[in-house]
Short mmCIF file of C-alpha atoms in Angstrom, two decimals:
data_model
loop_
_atom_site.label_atom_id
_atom_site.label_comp_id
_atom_site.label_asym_id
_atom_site.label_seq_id
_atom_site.Cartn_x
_atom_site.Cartn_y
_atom_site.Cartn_z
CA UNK A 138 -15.13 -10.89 2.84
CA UNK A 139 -18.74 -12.42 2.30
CA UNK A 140 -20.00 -8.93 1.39
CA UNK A 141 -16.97 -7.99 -1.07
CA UNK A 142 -17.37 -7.41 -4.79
CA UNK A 143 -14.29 -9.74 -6.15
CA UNK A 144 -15.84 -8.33 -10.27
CA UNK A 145 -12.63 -8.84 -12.60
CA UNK A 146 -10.58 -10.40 -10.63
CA UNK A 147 -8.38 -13.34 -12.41
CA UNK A 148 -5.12 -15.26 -10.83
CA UNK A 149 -1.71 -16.15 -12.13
CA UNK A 150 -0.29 -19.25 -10.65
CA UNK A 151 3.63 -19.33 -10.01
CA UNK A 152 4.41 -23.21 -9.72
CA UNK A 153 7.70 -22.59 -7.56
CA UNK A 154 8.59 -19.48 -5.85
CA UNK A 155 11.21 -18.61 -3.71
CA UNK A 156 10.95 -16.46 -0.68
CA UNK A 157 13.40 -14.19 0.73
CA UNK A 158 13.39 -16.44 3.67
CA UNK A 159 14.70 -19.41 1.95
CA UNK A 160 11.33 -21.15 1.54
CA UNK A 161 9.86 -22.25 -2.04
CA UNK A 162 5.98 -23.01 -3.21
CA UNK A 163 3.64 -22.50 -5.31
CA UNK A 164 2.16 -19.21 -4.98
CA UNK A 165 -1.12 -17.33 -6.91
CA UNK A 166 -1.19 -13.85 -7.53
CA UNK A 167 -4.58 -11.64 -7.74
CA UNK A 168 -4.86 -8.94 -10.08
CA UNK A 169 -7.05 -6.83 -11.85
CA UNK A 170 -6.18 -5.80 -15.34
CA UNK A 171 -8.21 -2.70 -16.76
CA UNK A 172 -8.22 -1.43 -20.45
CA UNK A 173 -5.43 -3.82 -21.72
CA UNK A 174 -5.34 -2.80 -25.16
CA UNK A 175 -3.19 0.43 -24.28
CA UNK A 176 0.30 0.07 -24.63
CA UNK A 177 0.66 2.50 -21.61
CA UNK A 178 1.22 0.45 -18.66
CA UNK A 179 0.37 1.50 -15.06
CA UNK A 180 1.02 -1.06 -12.12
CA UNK A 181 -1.01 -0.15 -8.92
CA UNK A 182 0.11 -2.89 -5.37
CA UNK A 183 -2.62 -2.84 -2.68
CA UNK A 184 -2.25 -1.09 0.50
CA UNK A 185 -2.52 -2.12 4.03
CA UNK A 186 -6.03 -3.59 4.56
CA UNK A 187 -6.81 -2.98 1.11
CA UNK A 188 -8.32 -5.12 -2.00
CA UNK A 189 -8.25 -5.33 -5.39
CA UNK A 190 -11.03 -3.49 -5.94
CA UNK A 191 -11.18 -0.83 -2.89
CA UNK A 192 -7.81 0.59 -4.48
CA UNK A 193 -7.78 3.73 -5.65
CA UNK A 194 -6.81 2.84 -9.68
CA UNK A 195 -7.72 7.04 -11.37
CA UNK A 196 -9.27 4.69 -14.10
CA UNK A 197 -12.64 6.34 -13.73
CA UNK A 198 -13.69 8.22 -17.23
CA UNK A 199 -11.78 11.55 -17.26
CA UNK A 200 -9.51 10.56 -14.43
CA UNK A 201 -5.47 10.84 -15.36
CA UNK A 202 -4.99 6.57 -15.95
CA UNK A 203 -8.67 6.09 -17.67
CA UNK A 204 -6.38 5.72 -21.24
CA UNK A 205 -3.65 3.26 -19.54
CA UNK A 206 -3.74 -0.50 -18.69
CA UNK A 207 -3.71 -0.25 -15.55
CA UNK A 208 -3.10 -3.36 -13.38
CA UNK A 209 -3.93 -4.14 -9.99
CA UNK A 210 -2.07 -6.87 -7.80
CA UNK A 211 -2.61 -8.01 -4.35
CA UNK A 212 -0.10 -7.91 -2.30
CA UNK A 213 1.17 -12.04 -1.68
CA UNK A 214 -0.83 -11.91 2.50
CA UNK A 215 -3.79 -9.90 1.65
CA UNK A 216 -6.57 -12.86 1.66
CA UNK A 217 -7.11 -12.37 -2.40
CA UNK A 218 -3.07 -13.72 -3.29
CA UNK A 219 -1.44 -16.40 -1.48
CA UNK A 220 -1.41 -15.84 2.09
CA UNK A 221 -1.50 -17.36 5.69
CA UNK A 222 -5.79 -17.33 5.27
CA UNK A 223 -5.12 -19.41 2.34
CA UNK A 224 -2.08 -21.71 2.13
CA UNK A 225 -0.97 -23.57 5.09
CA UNK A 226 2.51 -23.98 3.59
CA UNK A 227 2.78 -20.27 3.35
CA UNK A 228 5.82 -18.67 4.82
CA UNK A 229 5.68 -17.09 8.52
CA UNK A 230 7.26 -14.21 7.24
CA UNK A 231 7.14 -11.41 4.09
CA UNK A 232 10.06 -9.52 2.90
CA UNK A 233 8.60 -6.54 -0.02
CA UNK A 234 11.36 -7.83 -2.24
CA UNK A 235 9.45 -10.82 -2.50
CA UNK A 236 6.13 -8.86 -3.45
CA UNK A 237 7.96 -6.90 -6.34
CA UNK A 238 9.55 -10.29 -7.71
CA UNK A 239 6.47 -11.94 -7.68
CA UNK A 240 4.57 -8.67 -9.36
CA UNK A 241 7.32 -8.59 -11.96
CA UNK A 242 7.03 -12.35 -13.17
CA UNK A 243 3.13 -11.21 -13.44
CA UNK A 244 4.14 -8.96 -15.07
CA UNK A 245 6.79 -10.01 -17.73
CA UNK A 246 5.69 -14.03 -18.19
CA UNK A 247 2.11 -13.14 -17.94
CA UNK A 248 1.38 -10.10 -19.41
CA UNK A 249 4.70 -9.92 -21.66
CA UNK A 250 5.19 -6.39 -20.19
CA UNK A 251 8.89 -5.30 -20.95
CA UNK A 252 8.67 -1.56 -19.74
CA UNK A 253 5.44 -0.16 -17.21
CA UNK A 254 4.82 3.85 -18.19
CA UNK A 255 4.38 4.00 -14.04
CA UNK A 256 4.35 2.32 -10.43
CA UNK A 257 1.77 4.01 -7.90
CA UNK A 258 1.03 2.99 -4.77
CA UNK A 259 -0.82 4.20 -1.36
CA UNK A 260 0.74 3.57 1.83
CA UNK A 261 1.87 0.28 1.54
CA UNK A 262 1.62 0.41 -2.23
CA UNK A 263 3.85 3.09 -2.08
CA UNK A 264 6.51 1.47 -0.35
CA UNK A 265 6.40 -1.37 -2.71
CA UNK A 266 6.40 1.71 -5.42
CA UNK A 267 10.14 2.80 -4.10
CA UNK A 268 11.28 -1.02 -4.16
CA UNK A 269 10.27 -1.24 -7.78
CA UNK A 270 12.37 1.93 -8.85
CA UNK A 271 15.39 0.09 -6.69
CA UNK A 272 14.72 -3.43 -7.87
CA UNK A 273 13.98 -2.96 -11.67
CA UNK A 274 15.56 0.83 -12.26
CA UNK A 275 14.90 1.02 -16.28
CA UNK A 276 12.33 -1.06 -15.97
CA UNK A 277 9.35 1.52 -15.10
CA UNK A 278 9.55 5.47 -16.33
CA UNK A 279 7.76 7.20 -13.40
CA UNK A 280 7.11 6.32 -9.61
CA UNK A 281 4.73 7.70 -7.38
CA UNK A 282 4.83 7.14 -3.83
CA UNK A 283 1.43 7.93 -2.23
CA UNK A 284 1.44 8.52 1.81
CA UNK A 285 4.31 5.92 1.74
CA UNK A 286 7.96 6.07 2.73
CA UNK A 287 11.56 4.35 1.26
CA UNK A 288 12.45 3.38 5.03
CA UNK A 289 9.46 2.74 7.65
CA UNK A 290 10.28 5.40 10.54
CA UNK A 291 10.85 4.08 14.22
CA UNK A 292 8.16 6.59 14.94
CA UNK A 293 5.82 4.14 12.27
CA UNK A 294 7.32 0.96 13.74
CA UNK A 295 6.31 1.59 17.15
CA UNK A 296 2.57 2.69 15.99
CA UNK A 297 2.09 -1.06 14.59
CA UNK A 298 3.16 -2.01 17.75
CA UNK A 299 -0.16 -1.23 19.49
CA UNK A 300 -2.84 -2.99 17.22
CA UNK A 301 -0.51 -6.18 17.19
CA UNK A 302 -0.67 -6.54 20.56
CA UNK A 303 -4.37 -5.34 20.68
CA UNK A 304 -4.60 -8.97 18.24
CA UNK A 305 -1.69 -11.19 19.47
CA UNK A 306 -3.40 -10.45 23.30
CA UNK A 307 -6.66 -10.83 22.92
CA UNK A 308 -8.01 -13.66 24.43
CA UNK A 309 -9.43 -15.21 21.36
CA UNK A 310 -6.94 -14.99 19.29
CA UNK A 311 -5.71 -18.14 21.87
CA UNK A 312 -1.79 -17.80 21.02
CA UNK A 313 -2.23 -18.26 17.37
CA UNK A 314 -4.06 -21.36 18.09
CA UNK A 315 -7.68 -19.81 17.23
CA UNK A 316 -7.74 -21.46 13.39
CA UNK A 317 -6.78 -25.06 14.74
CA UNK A 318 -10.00 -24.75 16.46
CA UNK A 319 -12.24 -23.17 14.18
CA UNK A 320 -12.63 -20.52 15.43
CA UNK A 321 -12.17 -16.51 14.77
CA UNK A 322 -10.66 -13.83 16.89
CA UNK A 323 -13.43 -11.74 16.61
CA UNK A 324 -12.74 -9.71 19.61
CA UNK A 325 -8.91 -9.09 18.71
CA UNK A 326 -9.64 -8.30 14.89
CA UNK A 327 -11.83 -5.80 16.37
CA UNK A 328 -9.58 -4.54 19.01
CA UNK A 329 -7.19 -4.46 16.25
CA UNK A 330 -9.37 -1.73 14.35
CA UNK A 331 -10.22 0.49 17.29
CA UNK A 332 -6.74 0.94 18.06
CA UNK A 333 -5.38 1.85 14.73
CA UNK A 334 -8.34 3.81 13.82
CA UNK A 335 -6.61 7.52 15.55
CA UNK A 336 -3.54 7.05 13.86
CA UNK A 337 -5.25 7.03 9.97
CA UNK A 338 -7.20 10.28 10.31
CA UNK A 339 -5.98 13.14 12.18
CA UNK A 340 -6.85 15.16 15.26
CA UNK A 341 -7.96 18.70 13.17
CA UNK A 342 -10.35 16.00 11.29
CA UNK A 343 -11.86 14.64 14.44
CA UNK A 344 -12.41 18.34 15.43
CA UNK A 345 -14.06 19.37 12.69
CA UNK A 346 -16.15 16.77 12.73
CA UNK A 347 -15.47 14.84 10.24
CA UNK A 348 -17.05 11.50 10.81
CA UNK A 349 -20.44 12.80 10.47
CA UNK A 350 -19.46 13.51 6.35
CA UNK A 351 -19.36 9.65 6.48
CA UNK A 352 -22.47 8.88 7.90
CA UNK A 353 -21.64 8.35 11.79
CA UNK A 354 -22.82 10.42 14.40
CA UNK A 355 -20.31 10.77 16.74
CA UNK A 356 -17.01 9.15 17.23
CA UNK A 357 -18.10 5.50 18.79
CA UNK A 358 -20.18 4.80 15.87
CA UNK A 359 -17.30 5.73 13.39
CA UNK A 360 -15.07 3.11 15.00
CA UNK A 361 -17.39 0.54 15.44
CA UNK A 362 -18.83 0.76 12.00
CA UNK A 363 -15.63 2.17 9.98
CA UNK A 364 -12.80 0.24 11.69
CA UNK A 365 -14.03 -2.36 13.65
CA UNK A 366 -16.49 -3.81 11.11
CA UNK A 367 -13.31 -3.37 8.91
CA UNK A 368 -10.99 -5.61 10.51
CA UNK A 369 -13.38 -8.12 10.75
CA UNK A 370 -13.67 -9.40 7.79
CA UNK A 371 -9.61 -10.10 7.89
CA UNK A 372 -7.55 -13.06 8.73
CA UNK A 373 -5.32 -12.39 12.17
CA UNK A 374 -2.58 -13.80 10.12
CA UNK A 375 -2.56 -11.90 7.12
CA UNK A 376 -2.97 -8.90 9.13
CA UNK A 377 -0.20 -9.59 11.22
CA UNK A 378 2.98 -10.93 8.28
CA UNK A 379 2.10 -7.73 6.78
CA UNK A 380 2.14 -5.23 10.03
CA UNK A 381 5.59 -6.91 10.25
CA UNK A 382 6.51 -6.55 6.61
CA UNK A 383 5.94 -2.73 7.05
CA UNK A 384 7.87 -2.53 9.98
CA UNK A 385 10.71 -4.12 8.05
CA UNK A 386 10.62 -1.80 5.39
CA UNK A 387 13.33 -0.30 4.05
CA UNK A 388 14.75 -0.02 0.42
CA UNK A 389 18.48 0.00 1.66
CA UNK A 390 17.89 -3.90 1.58
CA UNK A 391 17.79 -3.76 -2.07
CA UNK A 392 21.45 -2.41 -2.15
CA UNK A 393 24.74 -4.23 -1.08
CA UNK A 394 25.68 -1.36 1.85
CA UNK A 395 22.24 -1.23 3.28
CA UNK A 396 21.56 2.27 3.36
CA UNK A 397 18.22 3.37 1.99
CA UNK A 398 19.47 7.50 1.16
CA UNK A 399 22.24 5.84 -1.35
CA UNK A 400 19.79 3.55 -3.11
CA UNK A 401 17.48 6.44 -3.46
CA UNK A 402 20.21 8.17 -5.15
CA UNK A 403 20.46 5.51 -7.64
CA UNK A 404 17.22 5.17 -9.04
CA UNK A 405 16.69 6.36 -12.45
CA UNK A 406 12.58 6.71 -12.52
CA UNK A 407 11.76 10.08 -12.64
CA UNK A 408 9.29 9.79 -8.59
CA UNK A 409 6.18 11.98 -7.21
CA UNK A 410 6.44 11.63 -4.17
CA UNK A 411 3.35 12.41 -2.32
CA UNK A 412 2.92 12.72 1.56
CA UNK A 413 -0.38 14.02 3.06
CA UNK A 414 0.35 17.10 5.61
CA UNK A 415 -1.60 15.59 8.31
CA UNK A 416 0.07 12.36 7.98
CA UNK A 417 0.74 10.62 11.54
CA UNK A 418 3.26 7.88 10.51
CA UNK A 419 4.03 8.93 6.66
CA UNK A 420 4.94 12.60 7.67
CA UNK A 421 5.67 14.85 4.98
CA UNK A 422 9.39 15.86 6.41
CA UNK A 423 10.34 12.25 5.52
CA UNK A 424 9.24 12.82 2.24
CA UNK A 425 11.26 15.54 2.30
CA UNK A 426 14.39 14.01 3.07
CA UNK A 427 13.82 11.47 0.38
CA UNK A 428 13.33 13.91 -2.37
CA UNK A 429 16.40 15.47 -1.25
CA UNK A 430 18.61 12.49 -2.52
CA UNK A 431 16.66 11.67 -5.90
CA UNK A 432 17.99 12.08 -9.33
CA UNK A 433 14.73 13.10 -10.58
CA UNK A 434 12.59 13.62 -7.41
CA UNK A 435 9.21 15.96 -7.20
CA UNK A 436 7.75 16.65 -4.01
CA UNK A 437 3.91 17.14 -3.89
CA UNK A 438 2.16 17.62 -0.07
CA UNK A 439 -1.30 17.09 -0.12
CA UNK A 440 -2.65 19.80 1.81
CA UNK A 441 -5.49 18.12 3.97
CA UNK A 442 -6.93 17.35 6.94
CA UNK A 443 -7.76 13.88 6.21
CA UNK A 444 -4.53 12.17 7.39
CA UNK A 445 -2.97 9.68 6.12
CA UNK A 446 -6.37 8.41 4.66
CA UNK A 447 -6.03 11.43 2.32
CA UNK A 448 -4.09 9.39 0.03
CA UNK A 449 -6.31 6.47 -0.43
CA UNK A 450 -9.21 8.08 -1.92
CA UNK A 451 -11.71 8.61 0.79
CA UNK A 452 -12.41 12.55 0.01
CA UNK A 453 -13.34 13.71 -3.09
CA UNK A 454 -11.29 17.42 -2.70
CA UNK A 455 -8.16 15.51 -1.93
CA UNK A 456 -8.36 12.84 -4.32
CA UNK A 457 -9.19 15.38 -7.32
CA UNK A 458 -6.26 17.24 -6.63
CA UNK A 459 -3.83 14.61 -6.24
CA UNK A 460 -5.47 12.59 -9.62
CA UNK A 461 -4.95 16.54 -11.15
CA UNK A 462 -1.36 16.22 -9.90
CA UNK A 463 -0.39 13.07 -10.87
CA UNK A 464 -1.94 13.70 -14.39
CA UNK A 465 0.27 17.17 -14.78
CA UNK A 466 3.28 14.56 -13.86
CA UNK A 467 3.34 12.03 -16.52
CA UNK A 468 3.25 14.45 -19.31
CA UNK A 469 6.62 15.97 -17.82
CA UNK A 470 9.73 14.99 -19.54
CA UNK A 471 13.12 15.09 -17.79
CA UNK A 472 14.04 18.58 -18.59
CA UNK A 473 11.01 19.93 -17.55
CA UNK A 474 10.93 18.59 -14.33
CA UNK A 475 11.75 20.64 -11.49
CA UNK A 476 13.64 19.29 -8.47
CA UNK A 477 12.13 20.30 -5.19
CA UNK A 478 14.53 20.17 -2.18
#
C-alpha cells in the first residue's frame, strides 16, 4: 500500500466489539466522509480488494451523490479497518452481519445519523447493501445493489475456490506461517491475481481487445501489471477472511428460518438492483430472481462487455449510465416506481 493515496481518511475506534463468532475487542473503523453538511445521507462499504478511496462514491461535480454526505467505510479485513494485517487479536473469521453492526454504530454514535437517504455498494459492497435493508429495514430509504447478490451462488463459491488455493498452496505462503517469519508471500499474492483475473472481465472483452484501452499490449502484460501488481500490495490474510466471508454470504442469516427469498420479501427499502450482463459470478438471472420477491424491487442490467468490473467504475460508458440510472432512482417515490419481474 506504499504507493496508495490514504487523503481524508479518519478512524472511529469501537472499545469492545463483539463478533458473530463469539469473540470481543477493540476494533477501528476507516471511513471517508464527503460533503457532511447535507442532511442527505449516502453510505458506500468497500468491495473486494477495494479501498477507501478506489471506490466508486458518484461524488464527482455533476455526478448523482455530489449534493449528499456520502460516507465511505472499509470493510472490518480490508488492511485500512481492523483486520488480520493489523490486529493480532483479530478474529479468524468474518460474518457480514458483523460489518453492518459495526458500520451502523459509525454511523449512529459517531455521526448521529438516525435515517441514511441510501446504501450502495459494488460487489461486495453490494452484498453488505442487501444485509443493511434486512438488518436495519426503516433505517435506510433506498438500496442499491451493484454487481452483488442477497445469497453468494455455488457457481460464485466454487470460483473463490481457485485463487485460495492459488495463495493457501503456494510455497511461500509456508502454511500460514509466512508473517511469523517476516516474510511475504509474494509469489502466492501474485498467483492469487492471475487466477482471478478471467473471472472479473469477460471473454467478448478479451476479444475485443480490451486491455489495450488500459494501456497493456497484450494479455500477459494486463495480468502482470493489472492483477498481479494488484494483489501485491495485500495481506494473504485479509484476502483470504474475506474470500470466505463472500462465500458465506447469504441474507437468510439475518432471518430466524434461514431462507434468503423470505427475508428479501421483508425488506421495506425501496432496492436497484444492478447486475452487469456479462457478469461471471454476479449473473444477471440471479438478480432476477431477487427482484422477483421484493416489495419495492427495480431491476436495472447494465448492458456491457466489461464484466463484472462494469460495476466498479473502470469504463467511463458504463459508469455514466449506471450514475444516470441511479440518479433517475432516488427521485422516484413509491408510487412511481415500477416493479420489474
Amino acid at each position: 500500500m506504499s504507493s496508495y493515496d490514504d487523503t481524508g481518511i479518519e478512524y472511529y475506534n469501537i472499545p469492545s466489539f463483539n463478533f458473530t463468532s463469539g469473540s470481543s475487542i477493540p476494533i477501528r473503523i476507516a471511513y471517508r466522509s464527503y460533503n457532511p453538511s447535507s442532511p442527505k445521507k449516502v453510505l458506500i462499504p468497500t468491495c473486494y480488494g477495494g479501498r477507501i478511496n478506489t471506490t466508486l462514491a458518484f461524488t464527482s461535480p455533476n455526478q448523482c451523490l455530489s449534493s449528499n454526505h456520502v460516507i465511505v467505510v472499509a470493510m472490518l479485513g480490508n488492511g485500512e479497518s481492523s483486520s488480520p494485517s493489523n490486529d493480532a487479536q483479530f478474529p479468524t473469521d468474518l460474518d457480514y452481519r458483523d460489518q453492518i453492526h459495526a458500520q451502523h454504530e459509525l454511523l449512529a454514535k459517531h455521526f448521529g445519523i438516525k435515517e441514511l437517504e441510501a446504501v450502495i455498494g459494488f460487489s461486495m459492497g453490494g452484498q453488505q447493501a442487501y444485509y443493511w435493508a434486512c438488518m436495519y429495514p426503516r433505517f435506510m430509504k433506498y438500496v442499491v445493489p451493484i454487481c452483488g447478490s442477497a445469497r453468494t451462488s455455488l457457481h460464485n463459491y466454487a470460483f473463490l475456490e481457485g485463487p485460495k488455493a492459488a495463495l493457501i498452496n503456494s510455497v511461500d505462503y509456508e502454511d500460514g506461517a509466512y508473517r511469523s517469519k517476516g516474510t511475504k508471500p509474494v509469489r502466492g499474492l501474485r498467483a492469487f491475481g492471475r487466477t482471478y483475473c478471467a473471472w472479473a472481465m469477460s471473454a467478448p472483452w478479451f476479444r475485443q481487445r480490451q486491455f489495450e484501452n488500459l494501456g497493456y499490449d497484450n494479455p500477459e502484460n494486463f495480468i502482470k501489471g493489472q492483477w498481479e501488481d494488484s494483489f501485491e500490495s495485500w495481506d494473504a490474510e485479509d484476502l483470504l477472511i474475506l474470500a470466505r466471508m463472500w462465500q458465506a454470504g447469504d441474507v437468510g442469516k439475518t432471518s430466524k428460518d434461514g431462507d434468503y427469498l423470505k427475508a428479501l420479501e421483508g425488506l421495506e427499502a425501496k432496492v436497484l438492483v444492478m447486475p452487469s450482463r456479462t457478469d461471471a459470478y454476479f449473473p444477471p438471472e440471479d438478480s432476477e430472481t431477487e427482484v422477483k420477491h421484493l416489495q419495492h424491487g427495480e431491476l436495472a442490467v447494465i448492458e456491457t462487455i466489461w464484466g463484472h468490473m462494469a460495476g466498479g467504475g473502470v469504463n467511463g460508458e458504463d459508469t455514466k449510465w449506471m450514475n444516470d440510472r441511479i440518479a433517475e432512482f432516488l427521485d422516484l417515490s413509491i408510487s412511481d416506481l415500477k416493479i420489474s419481474a
